[in-house]
PDB file of N, CA and C in Angstrom:
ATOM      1  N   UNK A   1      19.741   3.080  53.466  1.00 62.00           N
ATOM      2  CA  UNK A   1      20.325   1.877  54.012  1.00 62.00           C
ATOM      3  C   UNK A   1      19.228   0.902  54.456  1.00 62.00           C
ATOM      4  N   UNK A   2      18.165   1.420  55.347  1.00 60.00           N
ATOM      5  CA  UNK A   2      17.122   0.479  55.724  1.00 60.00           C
ATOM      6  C   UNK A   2      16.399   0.104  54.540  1.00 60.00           C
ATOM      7  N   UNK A   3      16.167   0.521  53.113  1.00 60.00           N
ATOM      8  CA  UNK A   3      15.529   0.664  51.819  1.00 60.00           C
ATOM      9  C   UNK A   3      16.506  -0.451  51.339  1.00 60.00           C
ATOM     10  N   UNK A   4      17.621  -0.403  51.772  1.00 62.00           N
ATOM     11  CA  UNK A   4      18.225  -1.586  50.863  1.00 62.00           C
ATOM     12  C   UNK A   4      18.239  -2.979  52.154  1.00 62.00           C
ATOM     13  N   UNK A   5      17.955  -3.212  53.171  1.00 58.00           N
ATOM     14  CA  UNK A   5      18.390  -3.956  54.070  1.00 58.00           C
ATOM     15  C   UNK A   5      16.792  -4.632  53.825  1.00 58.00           C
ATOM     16  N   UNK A   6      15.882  -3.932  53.693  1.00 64.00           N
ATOM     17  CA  UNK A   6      14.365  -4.091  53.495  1.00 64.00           C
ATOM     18  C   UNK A   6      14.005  -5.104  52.185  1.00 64.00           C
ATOM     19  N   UNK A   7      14.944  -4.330  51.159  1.00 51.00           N
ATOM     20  CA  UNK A   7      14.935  -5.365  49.860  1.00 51.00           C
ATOM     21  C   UNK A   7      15.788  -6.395  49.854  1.00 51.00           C
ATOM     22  N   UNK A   8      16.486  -6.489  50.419  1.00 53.00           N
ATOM     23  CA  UNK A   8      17.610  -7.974  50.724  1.00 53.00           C
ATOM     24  C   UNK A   8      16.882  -8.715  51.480  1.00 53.00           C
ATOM     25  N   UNK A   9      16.389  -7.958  52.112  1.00 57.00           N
ATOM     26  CA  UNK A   9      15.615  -9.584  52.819  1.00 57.00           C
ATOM     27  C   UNK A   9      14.224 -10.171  52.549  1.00 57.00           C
ATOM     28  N   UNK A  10      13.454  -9.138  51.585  1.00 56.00           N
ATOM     29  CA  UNK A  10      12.589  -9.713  50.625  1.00 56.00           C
ATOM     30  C   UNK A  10      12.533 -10.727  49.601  1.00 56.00           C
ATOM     31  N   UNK A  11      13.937 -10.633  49.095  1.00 52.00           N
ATOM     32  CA  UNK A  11      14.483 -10.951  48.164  1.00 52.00           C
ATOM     33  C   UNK A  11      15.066 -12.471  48.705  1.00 52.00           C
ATOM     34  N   UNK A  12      15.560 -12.733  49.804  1.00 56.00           N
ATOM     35  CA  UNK A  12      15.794 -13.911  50.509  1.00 56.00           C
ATOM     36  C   UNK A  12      14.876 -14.918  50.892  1.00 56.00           C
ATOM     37  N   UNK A  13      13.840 -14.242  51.349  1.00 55.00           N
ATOM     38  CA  UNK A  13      12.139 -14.308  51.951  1.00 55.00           C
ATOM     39  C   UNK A  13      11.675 -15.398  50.586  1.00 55.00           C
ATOM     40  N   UNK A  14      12.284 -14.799  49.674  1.00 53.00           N
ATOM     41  CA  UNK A  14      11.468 -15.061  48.511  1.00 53.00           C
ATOM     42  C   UNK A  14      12.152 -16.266  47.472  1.00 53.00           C
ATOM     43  N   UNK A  15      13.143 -16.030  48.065  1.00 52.00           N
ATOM     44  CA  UNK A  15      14.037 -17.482  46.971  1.00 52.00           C
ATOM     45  C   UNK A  15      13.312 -18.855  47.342  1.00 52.00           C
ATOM     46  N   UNK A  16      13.198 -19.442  48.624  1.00 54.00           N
ATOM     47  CA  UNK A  16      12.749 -20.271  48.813  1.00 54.00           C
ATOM     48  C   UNK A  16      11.748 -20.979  47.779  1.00 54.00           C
ATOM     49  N   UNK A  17      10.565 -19.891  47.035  1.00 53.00           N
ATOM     50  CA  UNK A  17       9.070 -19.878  46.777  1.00 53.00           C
ATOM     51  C   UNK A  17       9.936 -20.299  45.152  1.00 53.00           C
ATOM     52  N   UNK A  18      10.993 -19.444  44.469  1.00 53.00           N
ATOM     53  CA  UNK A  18      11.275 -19.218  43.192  1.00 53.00           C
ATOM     54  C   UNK A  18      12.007 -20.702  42.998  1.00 53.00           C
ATOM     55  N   UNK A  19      12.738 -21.070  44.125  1.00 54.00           N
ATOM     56  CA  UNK A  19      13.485 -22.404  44.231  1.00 54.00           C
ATOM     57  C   UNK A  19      12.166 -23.756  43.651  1.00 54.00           C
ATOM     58  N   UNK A  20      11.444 -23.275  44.419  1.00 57.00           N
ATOM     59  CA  UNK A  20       9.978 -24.042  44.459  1.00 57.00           C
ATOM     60  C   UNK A  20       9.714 -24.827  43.185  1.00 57.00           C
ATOM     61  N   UNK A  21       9.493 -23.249  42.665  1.00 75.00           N
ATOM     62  CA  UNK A  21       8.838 -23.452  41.320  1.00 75.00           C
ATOM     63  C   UNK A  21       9.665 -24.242  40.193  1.00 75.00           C
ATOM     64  N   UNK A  22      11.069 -23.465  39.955  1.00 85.00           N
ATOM     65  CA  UNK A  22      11.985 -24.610  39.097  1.00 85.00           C
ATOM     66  C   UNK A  22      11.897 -25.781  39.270  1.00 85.00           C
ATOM     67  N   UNK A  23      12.235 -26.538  40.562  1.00 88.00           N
ATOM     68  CA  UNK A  23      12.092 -28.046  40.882  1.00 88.00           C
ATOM     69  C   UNK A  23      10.651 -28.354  40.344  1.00 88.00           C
ATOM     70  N   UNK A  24       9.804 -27.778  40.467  1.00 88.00           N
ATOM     71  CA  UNK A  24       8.278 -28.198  40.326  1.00 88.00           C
ATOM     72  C   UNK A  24       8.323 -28.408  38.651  1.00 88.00           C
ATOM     73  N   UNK A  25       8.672 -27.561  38.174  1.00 91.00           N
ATOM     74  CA  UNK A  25       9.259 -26.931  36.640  1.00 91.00           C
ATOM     75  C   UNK A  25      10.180 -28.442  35.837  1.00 91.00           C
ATOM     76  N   UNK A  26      11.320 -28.580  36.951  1.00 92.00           N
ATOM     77  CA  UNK A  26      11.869 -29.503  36.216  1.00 92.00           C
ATOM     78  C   UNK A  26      11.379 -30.879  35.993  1.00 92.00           C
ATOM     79  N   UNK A  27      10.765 -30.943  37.605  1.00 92.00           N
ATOM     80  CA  UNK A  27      10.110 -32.638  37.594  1.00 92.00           C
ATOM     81  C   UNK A  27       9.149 -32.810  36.617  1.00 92.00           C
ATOM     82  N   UNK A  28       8.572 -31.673  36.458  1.00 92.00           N
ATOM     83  CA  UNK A  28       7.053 -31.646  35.765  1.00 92.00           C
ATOM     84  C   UNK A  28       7.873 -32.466  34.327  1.00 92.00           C
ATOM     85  N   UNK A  29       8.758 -31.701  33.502  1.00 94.00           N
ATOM     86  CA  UNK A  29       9.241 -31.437  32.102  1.00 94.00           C
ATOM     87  C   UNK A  29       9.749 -32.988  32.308  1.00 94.00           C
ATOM     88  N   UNK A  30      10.315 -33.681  33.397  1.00 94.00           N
ATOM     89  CA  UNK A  30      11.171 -35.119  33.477  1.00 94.00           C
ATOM     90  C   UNK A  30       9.688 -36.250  33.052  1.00 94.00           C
ATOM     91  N   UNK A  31       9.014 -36.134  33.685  1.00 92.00           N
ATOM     92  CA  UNK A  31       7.426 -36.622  33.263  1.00 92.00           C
ATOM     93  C   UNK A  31       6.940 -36.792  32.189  1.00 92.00           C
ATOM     94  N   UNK A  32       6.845 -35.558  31.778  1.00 93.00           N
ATOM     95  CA  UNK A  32       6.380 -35.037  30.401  1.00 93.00           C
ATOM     96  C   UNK A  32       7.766 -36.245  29.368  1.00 93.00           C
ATOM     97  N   UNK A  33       8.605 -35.807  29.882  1.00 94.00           N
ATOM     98  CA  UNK A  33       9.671 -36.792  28.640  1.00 94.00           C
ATOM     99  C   UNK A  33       9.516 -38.402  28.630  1.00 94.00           C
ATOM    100  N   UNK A  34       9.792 -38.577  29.971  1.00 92.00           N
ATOM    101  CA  UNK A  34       9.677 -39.824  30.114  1.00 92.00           C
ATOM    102  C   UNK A  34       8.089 -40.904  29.779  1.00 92.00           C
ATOM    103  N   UNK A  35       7.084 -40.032  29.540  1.00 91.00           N
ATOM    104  CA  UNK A  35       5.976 -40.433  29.152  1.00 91.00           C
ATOM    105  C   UNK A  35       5.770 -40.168  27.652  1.00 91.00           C
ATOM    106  N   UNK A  36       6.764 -39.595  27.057  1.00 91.00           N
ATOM    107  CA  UNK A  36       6.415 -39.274  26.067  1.00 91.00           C
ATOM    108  C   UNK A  36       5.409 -38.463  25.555  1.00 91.00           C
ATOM    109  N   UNK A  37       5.176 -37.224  26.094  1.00 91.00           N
ATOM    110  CA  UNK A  37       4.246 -35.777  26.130  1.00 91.00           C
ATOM    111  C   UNK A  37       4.543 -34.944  25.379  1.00 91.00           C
ATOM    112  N   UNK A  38       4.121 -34.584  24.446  1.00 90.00           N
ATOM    113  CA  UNK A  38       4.748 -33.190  23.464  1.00 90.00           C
ATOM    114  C   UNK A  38       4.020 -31.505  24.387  1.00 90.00           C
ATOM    115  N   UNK A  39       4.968 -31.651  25.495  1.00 88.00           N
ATOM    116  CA  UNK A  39       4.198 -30.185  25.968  1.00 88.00           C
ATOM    117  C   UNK A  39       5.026 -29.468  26.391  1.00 88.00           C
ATOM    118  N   UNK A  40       4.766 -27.974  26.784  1.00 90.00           N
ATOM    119  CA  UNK A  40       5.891 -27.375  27.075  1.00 90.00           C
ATOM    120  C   UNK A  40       5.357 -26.818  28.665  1.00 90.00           C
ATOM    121  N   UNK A  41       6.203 -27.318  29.240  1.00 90.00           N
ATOM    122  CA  UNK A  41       5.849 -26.681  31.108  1.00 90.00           C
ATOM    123  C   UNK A  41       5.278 -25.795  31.058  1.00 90.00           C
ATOM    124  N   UNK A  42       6.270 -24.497  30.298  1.00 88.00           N
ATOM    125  CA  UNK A  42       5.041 -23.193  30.316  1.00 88.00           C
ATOM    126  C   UNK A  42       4.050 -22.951  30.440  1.00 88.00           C
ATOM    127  N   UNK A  43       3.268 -23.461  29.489  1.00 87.00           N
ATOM    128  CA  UNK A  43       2.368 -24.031  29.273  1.00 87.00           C
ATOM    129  C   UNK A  43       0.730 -24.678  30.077  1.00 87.00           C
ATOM    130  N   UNK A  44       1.865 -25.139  31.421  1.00 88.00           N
ATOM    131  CA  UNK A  44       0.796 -25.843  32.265  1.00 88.00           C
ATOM    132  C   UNK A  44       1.094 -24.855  33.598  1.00 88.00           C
ATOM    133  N   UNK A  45       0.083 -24.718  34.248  1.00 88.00           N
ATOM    134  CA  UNK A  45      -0.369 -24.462  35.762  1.00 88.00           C
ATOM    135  C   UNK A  45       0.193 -25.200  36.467  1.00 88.00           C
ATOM    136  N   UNK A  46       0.293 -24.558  37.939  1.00 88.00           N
ATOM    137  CA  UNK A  46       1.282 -25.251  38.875  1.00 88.00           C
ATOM    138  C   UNK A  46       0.454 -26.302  39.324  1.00 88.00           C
ATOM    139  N   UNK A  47      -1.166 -26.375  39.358  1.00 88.00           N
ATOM    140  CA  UNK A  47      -1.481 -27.582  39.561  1.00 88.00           C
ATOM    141  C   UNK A  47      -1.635 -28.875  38.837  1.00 88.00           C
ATOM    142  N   UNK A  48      -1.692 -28.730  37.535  1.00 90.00           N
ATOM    143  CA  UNK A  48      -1.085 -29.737  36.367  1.00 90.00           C
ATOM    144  C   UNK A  48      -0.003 -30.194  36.545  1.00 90.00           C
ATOM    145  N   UNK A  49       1.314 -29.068  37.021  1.00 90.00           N
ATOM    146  CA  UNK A  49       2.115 -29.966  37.219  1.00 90.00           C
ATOM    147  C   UNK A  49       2.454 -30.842  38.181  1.00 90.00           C
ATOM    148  N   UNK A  50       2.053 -30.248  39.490  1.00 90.00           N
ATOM    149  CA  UNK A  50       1.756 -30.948  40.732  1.00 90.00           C
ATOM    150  C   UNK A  50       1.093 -32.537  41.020  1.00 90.00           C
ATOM    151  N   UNK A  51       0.013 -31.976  40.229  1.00 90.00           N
ATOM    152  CA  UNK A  51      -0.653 -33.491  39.440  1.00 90.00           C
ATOM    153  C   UNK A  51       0.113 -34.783  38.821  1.00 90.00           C
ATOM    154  N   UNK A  52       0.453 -34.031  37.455  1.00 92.00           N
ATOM    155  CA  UNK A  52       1.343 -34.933  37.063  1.00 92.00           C
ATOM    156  C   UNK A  52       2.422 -35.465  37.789  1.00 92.00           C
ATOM    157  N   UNK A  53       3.411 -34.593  38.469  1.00 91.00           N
ATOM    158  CA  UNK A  53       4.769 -35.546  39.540  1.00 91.00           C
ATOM    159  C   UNK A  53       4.010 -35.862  39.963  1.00 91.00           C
ATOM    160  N   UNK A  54       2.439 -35.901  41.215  1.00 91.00           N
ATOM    161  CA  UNK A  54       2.387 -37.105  41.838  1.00 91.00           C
ATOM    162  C   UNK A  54       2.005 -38.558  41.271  1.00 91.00           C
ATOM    163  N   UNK A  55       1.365 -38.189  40.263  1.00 90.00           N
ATOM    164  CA  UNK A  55       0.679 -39.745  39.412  1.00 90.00           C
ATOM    165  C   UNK A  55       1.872 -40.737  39.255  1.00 90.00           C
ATOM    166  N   UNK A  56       3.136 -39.649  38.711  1.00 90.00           N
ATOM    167  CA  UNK A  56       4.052 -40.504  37.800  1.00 90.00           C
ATOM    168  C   UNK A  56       4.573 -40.973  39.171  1.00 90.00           C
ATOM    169  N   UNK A  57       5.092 -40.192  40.333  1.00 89.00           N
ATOM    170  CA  UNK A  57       5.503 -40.799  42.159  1.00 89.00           C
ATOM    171  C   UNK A  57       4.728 -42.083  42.578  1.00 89.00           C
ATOM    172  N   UNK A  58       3.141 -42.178  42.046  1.00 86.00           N
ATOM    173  CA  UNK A  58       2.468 -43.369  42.748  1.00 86.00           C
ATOM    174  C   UNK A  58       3.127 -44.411  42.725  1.00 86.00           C
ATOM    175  N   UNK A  59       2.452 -45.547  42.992  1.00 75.00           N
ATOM    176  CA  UNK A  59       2.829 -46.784  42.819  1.00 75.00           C
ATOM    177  C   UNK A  59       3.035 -47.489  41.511  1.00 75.00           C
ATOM    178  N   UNK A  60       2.821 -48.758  41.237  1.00 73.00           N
ATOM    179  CA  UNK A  60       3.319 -48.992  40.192  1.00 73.00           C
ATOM    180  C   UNK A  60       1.557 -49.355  39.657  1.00 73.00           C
ATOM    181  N   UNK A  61       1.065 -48.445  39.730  1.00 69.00           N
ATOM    182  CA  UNK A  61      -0.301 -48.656  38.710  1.00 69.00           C
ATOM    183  C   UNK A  61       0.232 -48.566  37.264  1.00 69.00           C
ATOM    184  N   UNK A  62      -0.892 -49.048  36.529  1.00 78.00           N
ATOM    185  CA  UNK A  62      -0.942 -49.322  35.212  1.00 78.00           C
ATOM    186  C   UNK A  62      -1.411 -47.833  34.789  1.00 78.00           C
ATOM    187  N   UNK A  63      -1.497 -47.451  33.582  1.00 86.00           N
ATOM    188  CA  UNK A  63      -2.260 -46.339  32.517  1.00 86.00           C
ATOM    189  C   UNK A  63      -1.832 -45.313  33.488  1.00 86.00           C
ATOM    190  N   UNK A  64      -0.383 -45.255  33.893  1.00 88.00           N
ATOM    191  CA  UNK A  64      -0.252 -43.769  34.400  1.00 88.00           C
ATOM    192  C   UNK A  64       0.031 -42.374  33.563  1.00 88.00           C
ATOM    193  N   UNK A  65       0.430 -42.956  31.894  1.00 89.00           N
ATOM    194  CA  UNK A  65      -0.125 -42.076  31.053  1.00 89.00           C
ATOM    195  C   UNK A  65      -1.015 -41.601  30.654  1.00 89.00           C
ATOM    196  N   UNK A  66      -1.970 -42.063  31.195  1.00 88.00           N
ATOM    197  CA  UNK A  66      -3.110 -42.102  30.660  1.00 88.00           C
ATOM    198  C   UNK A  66      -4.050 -40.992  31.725  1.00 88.00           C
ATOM    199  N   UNK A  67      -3.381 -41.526  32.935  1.00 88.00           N
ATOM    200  CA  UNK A  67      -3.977 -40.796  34.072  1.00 88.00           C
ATOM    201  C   UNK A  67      -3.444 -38.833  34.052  1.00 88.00           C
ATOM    202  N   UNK A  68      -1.883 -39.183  33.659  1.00 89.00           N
ATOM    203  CA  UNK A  68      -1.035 -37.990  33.297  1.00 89.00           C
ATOM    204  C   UNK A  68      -2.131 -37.052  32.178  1.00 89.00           C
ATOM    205  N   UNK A  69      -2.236 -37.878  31.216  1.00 89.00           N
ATOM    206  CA  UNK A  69      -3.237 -36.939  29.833  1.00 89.00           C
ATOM    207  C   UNK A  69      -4.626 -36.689  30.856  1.00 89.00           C
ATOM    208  N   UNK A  70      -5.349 -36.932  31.258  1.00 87.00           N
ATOM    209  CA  UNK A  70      -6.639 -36.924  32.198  1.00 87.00           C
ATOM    210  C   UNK A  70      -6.499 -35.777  32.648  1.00 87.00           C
ATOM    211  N   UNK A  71      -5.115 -35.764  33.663  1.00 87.00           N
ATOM    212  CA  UNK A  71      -4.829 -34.706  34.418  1.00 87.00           C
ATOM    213  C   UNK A  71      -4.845 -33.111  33.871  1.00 87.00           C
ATOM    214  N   UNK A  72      -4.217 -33.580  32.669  1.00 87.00           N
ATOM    215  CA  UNK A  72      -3.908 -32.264  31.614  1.00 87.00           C
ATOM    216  C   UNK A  72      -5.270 -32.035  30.547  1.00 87.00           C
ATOM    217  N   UNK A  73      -6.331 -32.453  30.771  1.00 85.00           N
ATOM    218  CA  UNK A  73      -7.248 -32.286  30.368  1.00 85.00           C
ATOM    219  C   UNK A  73      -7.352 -33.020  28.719  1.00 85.00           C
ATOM    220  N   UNK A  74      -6.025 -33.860  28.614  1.00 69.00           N
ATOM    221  CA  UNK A  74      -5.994 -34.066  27.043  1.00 69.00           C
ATOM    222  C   UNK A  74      -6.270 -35.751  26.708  1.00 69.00           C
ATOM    223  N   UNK A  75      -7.069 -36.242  27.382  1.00 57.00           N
ATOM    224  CA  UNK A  75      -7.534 -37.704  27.972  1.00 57.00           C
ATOM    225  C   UNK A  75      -8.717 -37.926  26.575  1.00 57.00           C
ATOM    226  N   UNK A  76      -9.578 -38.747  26.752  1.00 52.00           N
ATOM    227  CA  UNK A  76     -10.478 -38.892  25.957  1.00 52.00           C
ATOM    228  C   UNK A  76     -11.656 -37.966  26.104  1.00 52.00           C
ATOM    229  N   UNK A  77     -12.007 -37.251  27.484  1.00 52.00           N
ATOM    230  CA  UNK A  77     -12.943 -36.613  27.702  1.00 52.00           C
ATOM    231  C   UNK A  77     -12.391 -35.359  27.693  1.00 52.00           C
ATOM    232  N   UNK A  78     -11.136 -34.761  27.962  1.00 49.00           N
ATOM    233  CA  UNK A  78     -10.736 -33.499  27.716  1.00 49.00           C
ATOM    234  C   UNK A  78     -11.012 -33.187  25.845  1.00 49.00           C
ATOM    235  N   UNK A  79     -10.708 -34.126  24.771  1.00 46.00           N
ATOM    236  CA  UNK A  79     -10.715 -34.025  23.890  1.00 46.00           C
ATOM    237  C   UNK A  79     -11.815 -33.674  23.267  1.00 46.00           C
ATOM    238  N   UNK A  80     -13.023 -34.791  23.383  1.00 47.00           N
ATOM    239  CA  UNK A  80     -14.484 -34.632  23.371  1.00 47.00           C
ATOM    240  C   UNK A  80     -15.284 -32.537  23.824  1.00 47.00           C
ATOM    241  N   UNK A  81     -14.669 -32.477  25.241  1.00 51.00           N
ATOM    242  CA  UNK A  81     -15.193 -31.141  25.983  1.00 51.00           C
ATOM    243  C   UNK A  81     -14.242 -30.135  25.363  1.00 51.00           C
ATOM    244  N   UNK A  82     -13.298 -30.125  24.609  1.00 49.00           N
ATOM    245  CA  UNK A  82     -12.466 -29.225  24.345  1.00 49.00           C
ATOM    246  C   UNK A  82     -13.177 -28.650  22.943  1.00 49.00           C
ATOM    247  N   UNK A  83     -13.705 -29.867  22.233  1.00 44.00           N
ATOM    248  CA  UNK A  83     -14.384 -29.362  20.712  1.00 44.00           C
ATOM    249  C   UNK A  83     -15.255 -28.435  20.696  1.00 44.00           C
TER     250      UNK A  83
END
């Protein structure tokens, strides 16, 4: 009984973190579309995506695609360092 009262509330403990990640997951993928990105979330690290929602959140700067590809390493200099 305490073995199961122990895992229920781990398991509660823990939704919060899993909640996290989807939203992080979805905004990321809303970005990615709306910029026109051929990528797949999977794909990227939680700080890529973190990155990306905030660039696309800033203000209304210019080349925020541009800043988005930078972020993801796939910019002009990610391309160059990737060869």
């Amino acid at each position: 009984m305490l073995k199961t009262l122990t895992f229920a509330a781990a398991l509660l403990a823990a939704a919060p973190a899993f909640a996290g990640n989807t939203h992080l997951d979805r905004s990321a993928e809303q970005v990615l579309r709306n910029y026109n990105i051929d990528l797949q979330v999977s794909e990227l690290s939680n700080h890529q995506k973190s990155s990306i929602v905030l660039i696309a959140h800033q203000g209304d700067g210019n080349n925020k695609r541009a800043q988005i590809l930078s972020a993801l390493g796939e910019g002009l200099f990610g391309t160059i360092f990737n060869r």
